[in-house]
CSV table of C-alpha atoms in Angstrom, one decimal:
chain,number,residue,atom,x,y,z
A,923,UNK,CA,-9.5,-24.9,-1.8
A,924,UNK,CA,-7.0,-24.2,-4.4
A,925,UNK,CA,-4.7,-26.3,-6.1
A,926,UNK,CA,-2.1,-24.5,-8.5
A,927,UNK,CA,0.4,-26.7,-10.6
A,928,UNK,CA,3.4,-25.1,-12.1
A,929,UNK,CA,5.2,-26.7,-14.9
A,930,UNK,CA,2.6,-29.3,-15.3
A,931,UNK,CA,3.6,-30.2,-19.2
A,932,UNK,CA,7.0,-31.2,-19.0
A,933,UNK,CA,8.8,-33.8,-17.6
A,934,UNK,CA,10.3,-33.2,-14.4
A,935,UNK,CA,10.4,-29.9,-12.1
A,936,UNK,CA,7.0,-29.5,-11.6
A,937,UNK,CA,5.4,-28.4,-8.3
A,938,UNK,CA,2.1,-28.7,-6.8
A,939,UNK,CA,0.7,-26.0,-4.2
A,940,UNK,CA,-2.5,-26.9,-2.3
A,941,UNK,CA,-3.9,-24.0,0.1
A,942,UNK,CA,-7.0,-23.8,2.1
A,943,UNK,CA,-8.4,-21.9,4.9
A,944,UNK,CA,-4.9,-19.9,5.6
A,945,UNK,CA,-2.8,-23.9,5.2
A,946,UNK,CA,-0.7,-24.0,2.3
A,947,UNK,CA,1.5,-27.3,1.3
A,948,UNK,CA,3.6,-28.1,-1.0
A,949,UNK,CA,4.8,-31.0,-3.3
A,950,UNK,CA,7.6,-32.1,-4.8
A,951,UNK,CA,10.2,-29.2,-5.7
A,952,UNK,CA,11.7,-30.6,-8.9
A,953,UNK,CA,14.5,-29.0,-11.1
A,954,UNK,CA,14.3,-29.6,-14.9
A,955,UNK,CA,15.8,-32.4,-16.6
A,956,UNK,CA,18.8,-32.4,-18.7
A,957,UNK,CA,17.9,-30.8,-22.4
A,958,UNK,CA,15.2,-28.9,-21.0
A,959,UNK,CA,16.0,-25.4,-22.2
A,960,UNK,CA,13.5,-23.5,-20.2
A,961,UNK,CA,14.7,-21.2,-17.4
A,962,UNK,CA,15.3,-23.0,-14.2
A,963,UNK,CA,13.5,-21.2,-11.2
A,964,UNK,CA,15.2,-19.0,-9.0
A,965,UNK,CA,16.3,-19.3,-5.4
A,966,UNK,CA,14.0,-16.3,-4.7
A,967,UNK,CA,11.3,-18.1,-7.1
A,968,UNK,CA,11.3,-20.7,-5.1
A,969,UNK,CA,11.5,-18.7,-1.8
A,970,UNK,CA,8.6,-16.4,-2.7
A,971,UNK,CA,6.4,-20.1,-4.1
A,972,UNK,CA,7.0,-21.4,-0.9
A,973,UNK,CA,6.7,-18.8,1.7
A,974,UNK,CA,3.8,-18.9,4.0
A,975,UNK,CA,3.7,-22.8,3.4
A,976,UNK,CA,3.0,-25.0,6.5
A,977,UNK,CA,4.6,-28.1,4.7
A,978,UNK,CA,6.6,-29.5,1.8
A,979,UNK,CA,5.9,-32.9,0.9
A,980,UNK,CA,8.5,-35.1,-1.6
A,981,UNK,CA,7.8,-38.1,-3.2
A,982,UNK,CA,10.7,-39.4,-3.9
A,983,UNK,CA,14.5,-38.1,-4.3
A,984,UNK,CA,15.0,-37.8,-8.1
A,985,UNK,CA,16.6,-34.5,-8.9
A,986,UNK,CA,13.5,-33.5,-11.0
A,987,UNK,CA,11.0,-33.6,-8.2
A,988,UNK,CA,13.9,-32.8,-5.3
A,989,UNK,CA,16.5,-30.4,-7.0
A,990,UNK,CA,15.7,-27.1,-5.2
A,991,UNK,CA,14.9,-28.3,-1.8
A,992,UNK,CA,17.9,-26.3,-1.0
A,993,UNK,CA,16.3,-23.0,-1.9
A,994,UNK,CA,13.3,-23.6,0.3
A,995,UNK,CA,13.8,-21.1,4.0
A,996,UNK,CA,15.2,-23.6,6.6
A,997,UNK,CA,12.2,-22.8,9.1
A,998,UNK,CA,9.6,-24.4,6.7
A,999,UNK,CA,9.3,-28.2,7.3
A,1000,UNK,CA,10.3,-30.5,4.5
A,1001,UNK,CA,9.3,-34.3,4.6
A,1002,UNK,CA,10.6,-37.1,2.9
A,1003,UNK,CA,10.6,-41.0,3.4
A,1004,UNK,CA,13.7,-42.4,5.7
A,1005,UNK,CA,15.2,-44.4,3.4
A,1006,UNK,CA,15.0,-41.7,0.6
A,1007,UNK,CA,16.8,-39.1,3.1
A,1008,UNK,CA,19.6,-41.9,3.5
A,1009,UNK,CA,20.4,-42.2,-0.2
A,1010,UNK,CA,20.5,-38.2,-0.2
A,1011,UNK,CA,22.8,-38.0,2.3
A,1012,UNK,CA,25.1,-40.3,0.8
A,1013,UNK,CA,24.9,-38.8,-2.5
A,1014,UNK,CA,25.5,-35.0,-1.2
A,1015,UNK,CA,28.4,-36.5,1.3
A,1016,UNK,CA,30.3,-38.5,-2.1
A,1017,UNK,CA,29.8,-35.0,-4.2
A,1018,UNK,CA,31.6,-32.9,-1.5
A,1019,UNK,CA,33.9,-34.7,-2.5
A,1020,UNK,CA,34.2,-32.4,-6.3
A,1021,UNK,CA,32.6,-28.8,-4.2
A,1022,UNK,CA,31.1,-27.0,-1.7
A,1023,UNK,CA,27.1,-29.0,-0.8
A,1024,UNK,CA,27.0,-28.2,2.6
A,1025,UNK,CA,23.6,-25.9,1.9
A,1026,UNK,CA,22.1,-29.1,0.2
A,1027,UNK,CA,23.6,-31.3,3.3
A,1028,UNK,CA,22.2,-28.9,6.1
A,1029,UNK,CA,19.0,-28.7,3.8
A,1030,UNK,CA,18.5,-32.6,3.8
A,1031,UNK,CA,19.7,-33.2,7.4
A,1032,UNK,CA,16.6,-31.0,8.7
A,1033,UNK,CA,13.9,-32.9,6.9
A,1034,UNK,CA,11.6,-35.2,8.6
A,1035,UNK,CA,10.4,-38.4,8.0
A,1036,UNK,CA,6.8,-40.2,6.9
A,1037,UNK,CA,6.2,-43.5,7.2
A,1038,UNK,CA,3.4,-45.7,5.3
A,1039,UNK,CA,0.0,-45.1,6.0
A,1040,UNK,CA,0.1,-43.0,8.3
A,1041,UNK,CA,-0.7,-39.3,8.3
A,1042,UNK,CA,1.7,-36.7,8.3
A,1043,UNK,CA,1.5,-34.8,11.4
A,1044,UNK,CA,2.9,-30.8,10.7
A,1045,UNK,CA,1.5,-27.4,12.2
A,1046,UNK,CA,-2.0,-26.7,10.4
A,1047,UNK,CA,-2.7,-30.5,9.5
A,1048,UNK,CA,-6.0,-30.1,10.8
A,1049,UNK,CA,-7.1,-28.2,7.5
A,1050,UNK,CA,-4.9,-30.3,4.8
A,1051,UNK,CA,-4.4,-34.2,6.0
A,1052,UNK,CA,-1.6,-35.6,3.9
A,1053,UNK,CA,-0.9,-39.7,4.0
A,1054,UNK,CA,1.7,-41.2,2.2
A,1055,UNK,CA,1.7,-45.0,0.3
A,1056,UNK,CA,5.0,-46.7,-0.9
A,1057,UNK,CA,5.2,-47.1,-4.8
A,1058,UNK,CA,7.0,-49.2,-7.0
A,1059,UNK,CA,9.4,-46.4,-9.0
A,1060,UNK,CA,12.8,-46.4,-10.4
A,1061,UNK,CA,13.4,-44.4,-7.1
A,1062,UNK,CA,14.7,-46.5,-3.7
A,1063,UNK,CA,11.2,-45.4,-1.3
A,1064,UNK,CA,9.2,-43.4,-3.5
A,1065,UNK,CA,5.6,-42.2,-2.5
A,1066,UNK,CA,2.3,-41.3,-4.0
A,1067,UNK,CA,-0.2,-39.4,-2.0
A,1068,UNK,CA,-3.6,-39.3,0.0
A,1069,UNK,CA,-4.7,-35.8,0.4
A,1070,UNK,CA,-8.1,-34.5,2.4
A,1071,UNK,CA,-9.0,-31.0,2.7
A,1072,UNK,CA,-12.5,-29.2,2.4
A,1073,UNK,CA,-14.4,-32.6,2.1
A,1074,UNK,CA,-13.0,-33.7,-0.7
A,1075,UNK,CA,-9.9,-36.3,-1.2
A,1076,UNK,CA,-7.5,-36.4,-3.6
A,1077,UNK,CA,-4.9,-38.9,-5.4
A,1078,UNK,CA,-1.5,-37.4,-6.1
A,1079,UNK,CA,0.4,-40.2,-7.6
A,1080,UNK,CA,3.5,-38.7,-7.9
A,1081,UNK,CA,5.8,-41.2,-10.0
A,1082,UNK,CA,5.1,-44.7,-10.4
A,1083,UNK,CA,4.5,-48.1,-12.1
A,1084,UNK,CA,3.1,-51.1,-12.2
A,1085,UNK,CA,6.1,-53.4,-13.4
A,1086,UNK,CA,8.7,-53.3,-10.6
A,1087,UNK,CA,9.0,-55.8,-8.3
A,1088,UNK,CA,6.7,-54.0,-5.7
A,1089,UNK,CA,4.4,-53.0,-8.6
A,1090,UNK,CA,1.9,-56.2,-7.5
A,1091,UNK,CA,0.7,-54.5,-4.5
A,1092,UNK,CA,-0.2,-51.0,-6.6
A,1093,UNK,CA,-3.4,-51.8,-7.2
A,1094,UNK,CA,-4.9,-54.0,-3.3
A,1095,UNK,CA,-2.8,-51.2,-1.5
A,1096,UNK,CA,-5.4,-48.4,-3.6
A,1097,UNK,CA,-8.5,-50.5,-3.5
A,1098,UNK,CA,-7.8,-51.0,0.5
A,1099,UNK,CA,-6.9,-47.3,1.5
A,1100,UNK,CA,-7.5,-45.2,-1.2
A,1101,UNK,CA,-10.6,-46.0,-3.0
A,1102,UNK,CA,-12.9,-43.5,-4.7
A,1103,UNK,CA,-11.4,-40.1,-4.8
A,1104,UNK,CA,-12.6,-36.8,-6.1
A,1105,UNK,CA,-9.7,-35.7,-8.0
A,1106,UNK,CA,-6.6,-37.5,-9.5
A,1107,UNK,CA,-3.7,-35.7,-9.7
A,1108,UNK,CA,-1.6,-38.2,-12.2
A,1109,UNK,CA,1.8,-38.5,-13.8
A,1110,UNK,CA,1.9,-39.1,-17.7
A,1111,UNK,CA,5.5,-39.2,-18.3
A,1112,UNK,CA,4.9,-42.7,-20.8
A,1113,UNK,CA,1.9,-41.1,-22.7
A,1114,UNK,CA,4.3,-39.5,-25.3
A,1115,UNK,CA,6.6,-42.6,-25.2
A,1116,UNK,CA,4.2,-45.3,-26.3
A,1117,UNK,CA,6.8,-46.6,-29.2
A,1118,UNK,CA,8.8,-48.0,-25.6
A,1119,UNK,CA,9.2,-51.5,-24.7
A,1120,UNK,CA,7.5,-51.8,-21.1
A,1121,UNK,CA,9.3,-55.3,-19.6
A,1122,UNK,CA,9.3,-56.3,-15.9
A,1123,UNK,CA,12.1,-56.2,-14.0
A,1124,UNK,CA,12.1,-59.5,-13.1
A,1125,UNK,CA,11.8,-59.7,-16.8
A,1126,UNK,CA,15.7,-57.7,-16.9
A,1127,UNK,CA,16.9,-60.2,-14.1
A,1128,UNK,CA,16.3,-63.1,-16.5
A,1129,UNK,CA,18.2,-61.5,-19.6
A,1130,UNK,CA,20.8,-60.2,-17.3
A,1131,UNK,CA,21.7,-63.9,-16.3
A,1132,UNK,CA,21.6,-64.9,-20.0
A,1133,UNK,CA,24.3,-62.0,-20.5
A,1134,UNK,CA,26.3,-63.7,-18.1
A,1135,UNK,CA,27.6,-65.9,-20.2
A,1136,UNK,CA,30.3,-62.9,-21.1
A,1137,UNK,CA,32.7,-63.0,-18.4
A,1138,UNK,CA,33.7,-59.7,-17.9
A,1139,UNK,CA,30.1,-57.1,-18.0
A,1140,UNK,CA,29.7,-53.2,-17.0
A,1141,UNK,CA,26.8,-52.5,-16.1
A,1142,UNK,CA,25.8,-48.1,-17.5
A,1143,UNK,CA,22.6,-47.7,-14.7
A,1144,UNK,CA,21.2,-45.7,-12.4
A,1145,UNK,CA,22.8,-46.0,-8.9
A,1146,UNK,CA,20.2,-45.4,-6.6
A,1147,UNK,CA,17.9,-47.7,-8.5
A,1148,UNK,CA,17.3,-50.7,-6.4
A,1149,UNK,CA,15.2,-52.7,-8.3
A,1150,UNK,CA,17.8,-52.8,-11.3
A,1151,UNK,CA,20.3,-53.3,-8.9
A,1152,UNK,CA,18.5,-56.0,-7.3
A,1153,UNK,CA,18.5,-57.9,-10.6
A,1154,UNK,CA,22.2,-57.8,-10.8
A,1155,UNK,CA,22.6,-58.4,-7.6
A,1156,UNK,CA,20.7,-62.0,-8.3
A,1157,UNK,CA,21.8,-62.4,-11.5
A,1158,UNK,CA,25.3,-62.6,-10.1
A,1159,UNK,CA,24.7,-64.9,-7.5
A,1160,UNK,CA,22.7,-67.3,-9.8
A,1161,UNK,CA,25.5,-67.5,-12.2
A,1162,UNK,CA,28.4,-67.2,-9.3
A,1163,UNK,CA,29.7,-64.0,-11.1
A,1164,UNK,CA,31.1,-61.2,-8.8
A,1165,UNK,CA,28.9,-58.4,-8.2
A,1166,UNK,CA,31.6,-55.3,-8.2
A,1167,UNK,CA,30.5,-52.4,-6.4
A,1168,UNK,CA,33.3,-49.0,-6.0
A,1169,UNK,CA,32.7,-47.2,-2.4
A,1170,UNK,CA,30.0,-44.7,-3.1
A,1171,UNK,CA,28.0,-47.3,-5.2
A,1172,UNK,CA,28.2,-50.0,-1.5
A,1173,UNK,CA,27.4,-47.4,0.7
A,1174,UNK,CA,23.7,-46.7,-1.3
A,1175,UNK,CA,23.5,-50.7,-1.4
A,1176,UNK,CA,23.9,-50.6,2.5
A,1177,UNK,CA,21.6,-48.2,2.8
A,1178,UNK,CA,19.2,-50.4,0.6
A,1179,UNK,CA,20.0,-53.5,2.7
A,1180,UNK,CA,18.9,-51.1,6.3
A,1181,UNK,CA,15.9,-50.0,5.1
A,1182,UNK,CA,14.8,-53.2,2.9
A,1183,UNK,CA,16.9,-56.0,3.2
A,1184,UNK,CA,14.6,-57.3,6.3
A,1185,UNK,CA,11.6,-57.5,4.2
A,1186,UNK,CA,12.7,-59.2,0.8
A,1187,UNK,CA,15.8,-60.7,0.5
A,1188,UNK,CA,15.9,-59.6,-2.9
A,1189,UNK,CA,16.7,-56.2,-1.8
A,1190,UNK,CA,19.1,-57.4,0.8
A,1191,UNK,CA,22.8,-56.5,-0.8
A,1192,UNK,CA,25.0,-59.4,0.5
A,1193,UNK,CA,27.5,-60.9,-2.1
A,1194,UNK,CA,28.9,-57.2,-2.7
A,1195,UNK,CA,32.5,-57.2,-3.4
A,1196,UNK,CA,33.8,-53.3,-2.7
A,1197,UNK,CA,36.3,-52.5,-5.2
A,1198,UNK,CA,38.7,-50.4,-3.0
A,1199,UNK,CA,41.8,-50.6,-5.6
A,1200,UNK,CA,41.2,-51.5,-9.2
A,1201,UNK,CA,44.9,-51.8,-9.8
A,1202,UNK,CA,45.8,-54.3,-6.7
A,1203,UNK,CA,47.4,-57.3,-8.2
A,1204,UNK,CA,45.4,-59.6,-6.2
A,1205,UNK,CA,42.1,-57.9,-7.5
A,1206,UNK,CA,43.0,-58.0,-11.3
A,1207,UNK,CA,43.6,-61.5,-10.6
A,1208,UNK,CA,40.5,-62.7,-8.6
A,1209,UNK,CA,38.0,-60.3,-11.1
A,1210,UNK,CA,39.9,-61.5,-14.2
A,1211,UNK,CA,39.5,-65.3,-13.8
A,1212,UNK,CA,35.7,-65.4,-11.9
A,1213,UNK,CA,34.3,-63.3,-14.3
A,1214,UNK,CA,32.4,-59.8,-12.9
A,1215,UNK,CA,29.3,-57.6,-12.8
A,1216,UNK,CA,30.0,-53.9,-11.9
A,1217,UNK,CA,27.0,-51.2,-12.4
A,1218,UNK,CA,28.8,-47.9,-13.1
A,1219,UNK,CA,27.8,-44.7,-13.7
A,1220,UNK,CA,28.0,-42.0,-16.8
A,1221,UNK,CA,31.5,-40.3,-14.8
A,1222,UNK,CA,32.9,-43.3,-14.5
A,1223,UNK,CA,34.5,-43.1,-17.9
A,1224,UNK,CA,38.0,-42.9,-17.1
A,1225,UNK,CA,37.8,-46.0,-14.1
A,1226,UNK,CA,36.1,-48.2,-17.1
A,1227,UNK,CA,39.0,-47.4,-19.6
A,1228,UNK,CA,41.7,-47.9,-17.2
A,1229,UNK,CA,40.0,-51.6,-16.1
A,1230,UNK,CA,39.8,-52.6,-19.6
A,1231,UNK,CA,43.1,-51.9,-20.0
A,1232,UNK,CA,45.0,-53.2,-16.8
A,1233,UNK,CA,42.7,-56.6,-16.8
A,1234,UNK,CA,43.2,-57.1,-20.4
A,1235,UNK,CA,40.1,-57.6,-21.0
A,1236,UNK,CA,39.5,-59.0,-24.9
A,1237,UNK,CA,35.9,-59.1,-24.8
A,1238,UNK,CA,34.5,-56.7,-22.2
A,1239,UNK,CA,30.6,-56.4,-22.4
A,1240,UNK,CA,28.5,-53.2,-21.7
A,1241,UNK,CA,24.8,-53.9,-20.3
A,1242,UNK,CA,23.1,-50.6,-21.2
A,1243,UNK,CA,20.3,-50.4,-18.7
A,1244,UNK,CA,19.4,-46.6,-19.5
A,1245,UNK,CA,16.8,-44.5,-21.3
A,1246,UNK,CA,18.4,-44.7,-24.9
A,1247,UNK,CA,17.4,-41.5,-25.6
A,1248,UNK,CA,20.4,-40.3,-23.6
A,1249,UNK,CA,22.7,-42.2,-26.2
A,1250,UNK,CA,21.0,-40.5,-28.9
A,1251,UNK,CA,23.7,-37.8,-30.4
A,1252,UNK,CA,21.4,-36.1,-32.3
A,1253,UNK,CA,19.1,-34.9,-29.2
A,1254,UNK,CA,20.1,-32.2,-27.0
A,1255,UNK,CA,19.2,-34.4,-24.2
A,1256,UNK,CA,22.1,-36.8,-25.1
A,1257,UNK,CA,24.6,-37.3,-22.2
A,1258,UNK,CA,28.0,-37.0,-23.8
A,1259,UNK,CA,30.1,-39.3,-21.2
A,1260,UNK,CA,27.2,-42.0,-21.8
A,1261,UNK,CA,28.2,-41.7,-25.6
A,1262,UNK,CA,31.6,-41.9,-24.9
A,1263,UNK,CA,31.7,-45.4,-22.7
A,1264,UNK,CA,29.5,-46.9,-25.0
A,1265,UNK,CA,31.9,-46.3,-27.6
A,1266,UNK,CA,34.4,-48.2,-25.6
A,1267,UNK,CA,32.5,-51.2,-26.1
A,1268,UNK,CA,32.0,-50.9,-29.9
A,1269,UNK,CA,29.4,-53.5,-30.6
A,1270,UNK,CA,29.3,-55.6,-27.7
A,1271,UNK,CA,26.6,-53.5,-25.9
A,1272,UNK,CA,23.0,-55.0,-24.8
A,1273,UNK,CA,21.1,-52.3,-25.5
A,1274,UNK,CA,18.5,-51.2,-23.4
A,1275,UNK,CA,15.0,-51.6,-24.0
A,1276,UNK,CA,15.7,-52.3,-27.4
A,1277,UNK,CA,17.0,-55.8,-26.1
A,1278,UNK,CA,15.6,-56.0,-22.6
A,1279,UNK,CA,17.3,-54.5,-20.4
A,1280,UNK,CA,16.0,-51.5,-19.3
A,1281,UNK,CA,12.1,-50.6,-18.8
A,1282,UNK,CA,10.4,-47.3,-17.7
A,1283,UNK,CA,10.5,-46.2,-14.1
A,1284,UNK,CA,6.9,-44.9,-14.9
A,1285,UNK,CA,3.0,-46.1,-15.3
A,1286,UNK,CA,3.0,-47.8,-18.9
A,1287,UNK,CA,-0.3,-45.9,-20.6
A,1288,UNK,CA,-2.3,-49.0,-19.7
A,1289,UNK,CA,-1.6,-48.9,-15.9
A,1290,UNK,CA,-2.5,-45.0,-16.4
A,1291,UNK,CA,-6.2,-46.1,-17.8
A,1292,UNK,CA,-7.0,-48.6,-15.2
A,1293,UNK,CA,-5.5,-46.5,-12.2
A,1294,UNK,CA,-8.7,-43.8,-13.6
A,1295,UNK,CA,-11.0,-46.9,-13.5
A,1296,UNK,CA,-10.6,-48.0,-10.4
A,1297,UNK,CA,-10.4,-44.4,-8.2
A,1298,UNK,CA,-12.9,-43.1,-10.6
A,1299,UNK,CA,-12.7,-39.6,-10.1
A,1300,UNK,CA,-15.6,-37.7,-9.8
A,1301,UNK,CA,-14.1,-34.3,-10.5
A,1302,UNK,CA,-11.5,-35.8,-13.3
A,1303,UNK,CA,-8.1,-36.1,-13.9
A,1304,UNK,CA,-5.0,-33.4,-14.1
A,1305,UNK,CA,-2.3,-35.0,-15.7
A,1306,UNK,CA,1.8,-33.6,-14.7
A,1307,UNK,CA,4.8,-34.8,-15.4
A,1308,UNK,CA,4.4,-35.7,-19.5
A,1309,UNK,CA,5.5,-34.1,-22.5
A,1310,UNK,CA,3.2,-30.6,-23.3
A,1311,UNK,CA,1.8,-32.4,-26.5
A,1312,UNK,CA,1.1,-35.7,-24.7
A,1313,UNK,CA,-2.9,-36.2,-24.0
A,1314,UNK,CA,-4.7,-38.9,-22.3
A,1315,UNK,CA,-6.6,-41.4,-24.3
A,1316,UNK,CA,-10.3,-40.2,-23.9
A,1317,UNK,CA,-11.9,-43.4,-24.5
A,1318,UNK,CA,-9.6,-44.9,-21.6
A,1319,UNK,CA,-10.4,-42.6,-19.0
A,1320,UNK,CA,-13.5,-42.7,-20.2
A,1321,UNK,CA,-16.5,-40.1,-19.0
A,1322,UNK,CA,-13.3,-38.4,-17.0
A,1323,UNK,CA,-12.8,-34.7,-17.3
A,1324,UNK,CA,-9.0,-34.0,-17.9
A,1325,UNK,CA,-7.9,-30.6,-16.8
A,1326,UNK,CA,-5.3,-29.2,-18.7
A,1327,UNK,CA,-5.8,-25.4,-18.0
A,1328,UNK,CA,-6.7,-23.1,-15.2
A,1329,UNK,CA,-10.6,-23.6,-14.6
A,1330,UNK,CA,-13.1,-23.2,-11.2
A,1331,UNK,CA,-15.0,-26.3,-10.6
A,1332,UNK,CA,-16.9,-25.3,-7.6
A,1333,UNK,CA,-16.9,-22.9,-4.9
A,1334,UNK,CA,-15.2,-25.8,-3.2
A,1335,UNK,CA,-12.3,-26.4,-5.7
A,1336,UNK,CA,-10.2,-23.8,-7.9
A,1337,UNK,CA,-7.6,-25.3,-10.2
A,1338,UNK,CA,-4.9,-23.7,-12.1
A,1339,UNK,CA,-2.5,-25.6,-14.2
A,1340,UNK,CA,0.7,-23.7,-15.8
């Protein structure tokens, strides 16, 4: 068996090949992140990485583990979780809207689904048996991985953490159906980012009621991220504020209520008040004197102005529920329309995880230590997904090799890591 990752030590856009016996599979097929200034891969890249495959496998639908699905030949099957597909479709259907997505449309349309637990059935799984667990993740039905092949079995985590609301079942849900593993293929996105405040998010829920006392709050977040969204959603009905929602923003709540709403009502999107027209007299009067929570999103810039501005509002409040290291100028990561609304709010901005309200979507270092202690890899660890000069605490992981170039373990297992 041979397991090649590409673009292991950055984060975001890397790709994991697993082949044996004439089976090939993929996973994840991730474009880079903003500021990255590497090359992106090619369509023909991509075409040539994944020709021959049997199977690709995504974990979740974040651009940088997603992006170039598109690229991949339409008669290899691509898998994905049904609730992740849903959000995709939305999103492509809403940016149609600005150009031409129908490729990325027909692309997503023609994946099939997984489900929890149980394995994925695709031509040549007899030789590589791929089973999918659901993860807590900044990402609405994000996986990680159970992979046998060549008597061995392997943990691909994909991206994950411990303190989202679904984080308490990360570690019965391993212990139950994972157990021991031979090889842990492991994000480390948080392992050059230890200086970061790690909160829960029920944690963010409780600050975000506090900052209701400020009748009129935008909230900067992601909009596919239901467990933030969650904790608006709740704060707003604990302090009888309006939870504001424009079209595009409802229709990924619905989809959140479908797939989730039946099994926590947290996660069941039912005091949603769709903003059709921000200028309707009747709506400028009903948002002005109950007081509002809207989430909004970096191009909503002009639609935040305007609101501030027909409402009247005097004291308008921003919760900035973002990685601040977008809102940091002097990075070439910075997102320039984030800068730019947060500027409408001079200082009346809760910032973050400086203040509690953000956290990581990812495994906190700590998490990342015990995850190794309780799979105990007898092969070791390959960490993806972190920053080049990041490295895993040795006296965590303990005895653990960590892989972090190409080497052959056995005449079972070849690994190369680029």
């Amino acid at each position: 068996m041979e397991i090649k990752i590409h673009r292991a030590n950055q984060i975001g856009g890397y790709i994991t090949v697993i082949e044996h016996g004439g089976c090939k599979i993929v996973i994840d097929l991730g474009c880079n992140l903003p500021g990255n200034s590497n090359v992106e891969l090619s369509r023909e890249e991509i075409a040539e990485l994944t020709k021959d495959a049997n199977a690709v496998f995504y974990t979740h639908y974040h651009g940088d583990h997603i992006g170039l699905h598109h690229f991949v030949d339409i008669k290899v099957p691509q898998f994905i979780g049904t609730g992740a597909k849903d959000v995709m479709i939305c999103k492509y259907n809403t940016l149609t809207k600005h150009g031409d997505y129908s490729e990325e449309i027909k692309s997503v349309e023609s994946m099939m689904p997984y489900y929890v637990g149980k394995p994925i059935m695709y031509d040549g799984c007899e030789k590589i048996k791929v089973t999918p667990y659901l993860v807590s993740h900044s990402a609405f039905d994000a996986y990680m991985f159970k992979i046998e092949c060549n008597g061995l079995k392997i943990l691909h985590t994909g991206d994950f953490r411990r303190h989202g609301y679904l984080g308490k079942g990360l570690f019965p849900m391993l212990s139950r159906y994972v157990g021991v593993v031979d090889l842990l293929i492991t994000e480390g996105t948080m392992l050059g980012r230890t200086q970061e405040t790690v909160i829960t998010e029920n944690d963010i829920r409780l600050n975000v009621i506090s900052a209701m006392k400020h009748k009129h709050v935008f909230a900067l977040c992601s909009s596919t991220d239901i467990d933030r969204l969650a904790s608006f959603h709740a704060a707003c009905k604990e302090t009888e504020r309006v939870f504001v929602a424009d079209s595009y923003q409802k229709e990924v709540l619905d989809v959140f209520t479908k797939h989730a709403g039946e099994k926590s009502n947290l996660f069941s999107f039912d005091k949603v008040f769709e903003l059709h027209s921000y200028k309707n007299e009747n709506v400028v009067r009903y948002l002005k004197d109950k007081g509002f929570l809207m989430p909004v999103r970096s191009g909503m810039l002009p639609l935040i102005r305007n609101m501030i501005e027909l409402y009247q509002l005097d004291e308008p409040w921003l919760v900035y529920s973002m990685w601040n290291g977008y809102a940091d100028e002097e990075k070439d990561y910075a997102n320039d329309d984030i800068i730019a609304i947060r500027k409408l709010f001079g200082n009346r901005i809760l910032d973050g995880s400086r203040e509690g309200f953000h956290t990581s979507g990812h495994a906190d270092v700590e998490t990342l230590a015990e995850i190794c202690s309780l799979v105990k890899p007898r092969i070791g660890v390959i960490p993806i997904h972190k920053d080049e000069c990041s490295r895993f605490d040795m006296d965590k992981v303990k005895a653990f090799k960590v892989f972090t170039k190409t080497v052959s373990v056995s005449d079972k297992l070849n690994i190369v890591i680029e």
